[in-house]
Amino acid sequence: MRKPQIGRLSIVAVVCLSLMLSRSEALAEIQWIKSVAQAQQKWNTSAKPLLVYVTSESCFFCQKLDHATWMDPSVGVLVNDRFVKLKVNGQRNQAIAKQLNVTAFPAVVVFSADGQVIGRRDGFVEPGEMSAFLQSVVPPQTTHH
């Protein structure tokens, strides 16, 4: 007696679904630049704004932001699509933290392509609020036909 093919189809469907989900998660994972020089170079050659995330290894709310907000697919895709993104350890790079007036971690500062501060959030921000904030400082590009 021949075994039904449903089992194999189910396995194939599960594998395909898993691959699709991992691909979407990979697309949503923020590709942070961790070198100020590299971020500056990329920002200089881009029309995108610069998002600077100032963090600290020992900061509870930074870890919460990393695992809850930045890992949220809607936030990750938005950040990857619309920003040059720099992640800076404010304890190791105190000069940058001071220059950005960071007095507590985490801090998110957004600069326009011409270098003006266009947005800032200090402390932990929920994914929905972060998404709304980022969309408000950099609205989606409209296409012209």
C-alpha positions as MATLAB code, in Angstrom:
seq = 'MRKPQIGRLSIVAVVCLSLMLSRSEALAEIQWIKSVAQAQQKWNTSAKPLLVYVTSESCFFCQKLDHATWMDPSVGVLVNDRFVKLKVNGQRNQAIAKQLNVTAFPAVVVFSADGQVIGRRDGFVEPGEMSAFLQSVVPPQTTHH';
ca = [
       0.000    0.000    0.000;
       1.310    3.425   -0.981;
       1.770    6.104    1.666;
      -0.247    9.254    1.157;
       1.679   12.267   -0.141;
       0.026   14.659    2.297;
       2.753   14.117    4.886;
       5.485   15.090    2.450;
       3.526   18.084    1.215;
       3.027   19.231    4.791;
       6.741   18.939    5.485;
       7.566   20.843    2.295;
       5.025   23.532    3.213;
       6.475   23.893    6.710;
      10.026   24.122    5.340;
       8.978   26.734    2.754;
       7.107   28.744    5.375;
      10.119   28.596    7.708;
      12.410   29.814    4.939;
      10.033   32.658    4.103;
       9.796   33.711    7.751;
      13.547   33.579    8.280;
      14.023   35.623    5.095;
      11.568   38.281    6.305;
      13.277   38.297    9.716;
      16.631   38.719    7.986;
      15.233   41.633    5.983;
      13.934   43.180    9.200;
      17.171   42.759   11.173;
      18.799   46.160   11.328;
      22.185   46.291    9.649;
      23.883   48.685   12.077;
      27.111   50.408   11.104;
      29.360   50.434   14.166;
      32.133   52.636   12.806;
      31.577   56.390   12.951;
      33.896   56.875    9.952;
      32.010   54.300    7.843;
      28.647   55.799    8.779;
      29.907   59.303    7.975;
      31.192   58.138    4.583;
      27.931   56.375    3.740;
      25.855   59.328    4.947;
      27.934   61.761    2.847;
      27.170   59.759   -0.302;
      23.503   59.177    0.494;
      20.374   61.289    0.481;
      19.143   59.351    3.513;
      19.040   60.788    7.015;
      21.396   59.457    9.689;
      19.936   57.581   12.653;
      22.351   57.435   15.595;
      21.529   54.943   18.337;
      23.605   55.637   21.448;
      23.618   52.640   23.743;
      25.511   51.057   26.615;
      26.291   47.436   27.418;
      25.164   47.720   31.041;
      21.904   49.533   30.279;
      18.687   47.574   30.928;
      16.543   49.804   28.708;
      19.111   49.589   25.891;
      18.840   45.801   25.977;
      15.057   46.088   26.012;
      15.205   48.429   23.002;
      17.534   45.968   21.222;
      15.308   42.945   21.836;
      11.832   44.459   21.630;
      11.865   47.550   19.440;
      14.775   47.139   17.038;
      13.887   43.453   16.476;
      10.294   44.317   15.569;
       9.945   43.593   11.818;
       8.054   46.821   11.042;
      10.723   48.919   12.773;
      13.619   46.957   11.264;
      12.386   47.246    7.684;
      11.682   50.960    8.162;
      15.145   51.659    9.592;
      16.923   49.585    6.924;
      14.984   51.226    4.080;
      15.060   54.885    5.072;
      18.186   55.544    7.144;
      21.930   55.329    7.339;
      22.125   53.741   10.784;
      24.936   54.055   13.307;
      25.063   52.215   16.627;
      27.459   53.791   19.127;
      28.476   52.605   22.573;
      28.183   55.843   24.522;
      30.389   54.638   27.362;
      33.271   53.821   25.019;
      32.640   56.840   22.783;
      31.979   59.500   25.396;
      32.971   62.324   23.042;
      30.146   61.407   20.656;
      27.674   61.015   23.518;
      28.674   64.450   24.803;
      28.469   66.003   21.327;
      24.922   64.624   20.983;
      23.985   65.823   24.498;
      23.283   62.278   25.656;
      22.909   62.248   29.427;
      21.261   58.820   29.732;
      21.002   55.674   27.627;
      19.473   54.742   25.259;
      19.198   57.754   22.986;
      18.179   57.946   19.337;
      19.106   61.054   17.361;
      18.113   61.541   13.716;
      19.897   63.968   11.404;
      18.619   65.162    8.031;
      20.817   64.673    4.975;
      22.058   68.260    5.463;
      23.081   67.667    9.094;
      20.171   69.158   11.043;
      18.702   67.284   14.022;
      15.188   66.340   12.901;
      14.220   64.019   15.730;
      15.258   62.613   19.060;
      13.999   60.009   21.518;
      15.571   59.336   24.888;
      14.892   56.178   26.867;
      13.010   53.043   25.911;
      10.429   53.400   23.128;
       7.858   50.713   22.264;
       7.925   49.389   18.658;
       4.692   51.120   17.585;
       5.794   54.454   18.993;
       9.264   54.120   17.417;
       7.720   53.287   14.049;
       5.420   56.328   14.251;
       8.334   58.556   15.315;
      10.581   57.376   12.474;
       7.800   57.764    9.903;
       7.109   61.290   11.172;
      10.732   62.406   10.735;
      11.179   60.677    7.372;
       7.915   60.228    5.502;
       7.813   57.619    2.722;
       9.125   58.745   -0.631;
       6.410   59.526   -3.108;
       6.866   58.209   -6.602;
       6.440   60.554   -9.527;
       5.193   59.207  -12.828;
];
